[in-house]
GROMACS .gro file of C-alpha atoms in nm:
model
   67
    1UNK     CA    1   2.691  -5.272  13.748
    2UNK     CA    2   3.029  -5.346  13.566
    3UNK     CA    3   3.086  -5.175  13.236
    4UNK     CA    4   3.310  -5.356  12.982
    5UNK     CA    5   3.431  -5.285  12.637
    6UNK     CA    6   3.258  -5.443  12.349
    7UNK     CA    7   3.474  -5.717  12.196
    8UNK     CA    8   3.373  -5.976  11.947
    9UNK     CA    9   3.455  -6.326  12.060
   10UNK     CA   10   3.544  -6.430  11.705
   11UNK     CA   11   3.758  -6.147  11.558
   12UNK     CA   12   3.823  -5.930  11.866
   13UNK     CA   13   3.691  -5.613  11.690
   14UNK     CA   14   3.506  -5.368  11.897
   15UNK     CA   15   3.284  -5.230  11.628
   16UNK     CA   16   2.915  -5.349  11.590
   17UNK     CA   17   2.586  -5.233  11.472
   18UNK     CA   18   2.258  -5.292  11.639
   19UNK     CA   19   2.071  -5.583  11.459
   20UNK     CA   20   1.759  -5.569  11.685
   21UNK     CA   21   1.630  -5.436  12.013
   22UNK     CA   22   1.373  -5.578  12.246
   23UNK     CA   23   1.409  -5.920  12.073
   24UNK     CA   24   1.263  -6.220  12.245
   25UNK     CA   25   1.363  -6.550  12.132
   26UNK     CA   26   1.148  -6.850  12.167
   27UNK     CA   27   1.217  -7.221  12.110
   28UNK     CA   28   1.150  -7.578  12.240
   29UNK     CA   29   1.369  -7.817  12.434
   30UNK     CA   30   1.265  -8.178  12.473
   31UNK     CA   31   0.897  -8.129  12.578
   32UNK     CA   32   0.916  -7.770  12.715
   33UNK     CA   33   0.877  -7.422  12.537
   34UNK     CA   34   1.055  -7.126  12.655
   35UNK     CA   35   1.066  -6.751  12.590
   36UNK     CA   36   1.371  -6.532  12.668
   37UNK     CA   37   1.374  -6.189  12.826
   38UNK     CA   38   1.406  -5.902  12.594
   39UNK     CA   39   1.756  -5.892  12.436
   40UNK     CA   40   1.954  -5.647  12.227
   41UNK     CA   41   2.110  -5.804  11.933
   42UNK     CA   42   2.448  -5.665  11.793
   43UNK     CA   43   2.612  -5.772  11.486
   44UNK     CA   44   2.990  -5.735  11.450
   45UNK     CA   45   3.063  -5.502  11.146
   46UNK     CA   46   3.398  -5.707  11.086
   47UNK     CA   47   3.303  -6.060  11.068
   48UNK     CA   48   2.921  -6.053  11.102
   49UNK     CA   49   2.905  -6.255  11.417
   50UNK     CA   50   2.568  -6.189  11.604
   51UNK     CA   51   2.592  -6.121  11.989
   52UNK     CA   52   2.300  -6.123  12.231
   53UNK     CA   53   2.289  -5.907  12.538
   54UNK     CA   54   2.029  -5.859  12.800
   55UNK     CA   55   1.894  -5.533  12.936
   56UNK     CA   56   2.171  -5.509  13.204
   57UNK     CA   57   2.470  -5.503  12.950
   58UNK     CA   58   2.634  -5.174  12.930
   59UNK     CA   59   2.925  -5.065  12.699
   60UNK     CA   60   3.198  -4.810  12.728
   61UNK     CA   61   3.253  -4.786  12.340
   62UNK     CA   62   3.146  -4.458  12.195
   63UNK     CA   63   3.022  -4.616  11.878
   64UNK     CA   64   2.720  -4.770  12.068
   65UNK     CA   65   2.496  -4.520  12.217
   66UNK     CA   66   2.232  -4.758  12.279
   67UNK     CA   67   2.097  -4.618  12.605
   0.00000   0.00000   0.00000
């Protein structure tokens, strides 16, 4: 599994806080309902952008000791 440094797609900051773990998103598209796999939600501490990652995501930044 490839590890990558966390980077906000909006402001390019590498600092984020965990906003939620084991989050499942549900929704409806046309006539079908769906439920995602469990996600980890991170929120950029600089601009507030929310990033969603599945369980396979691993980061090399020291600030995130998620696992």
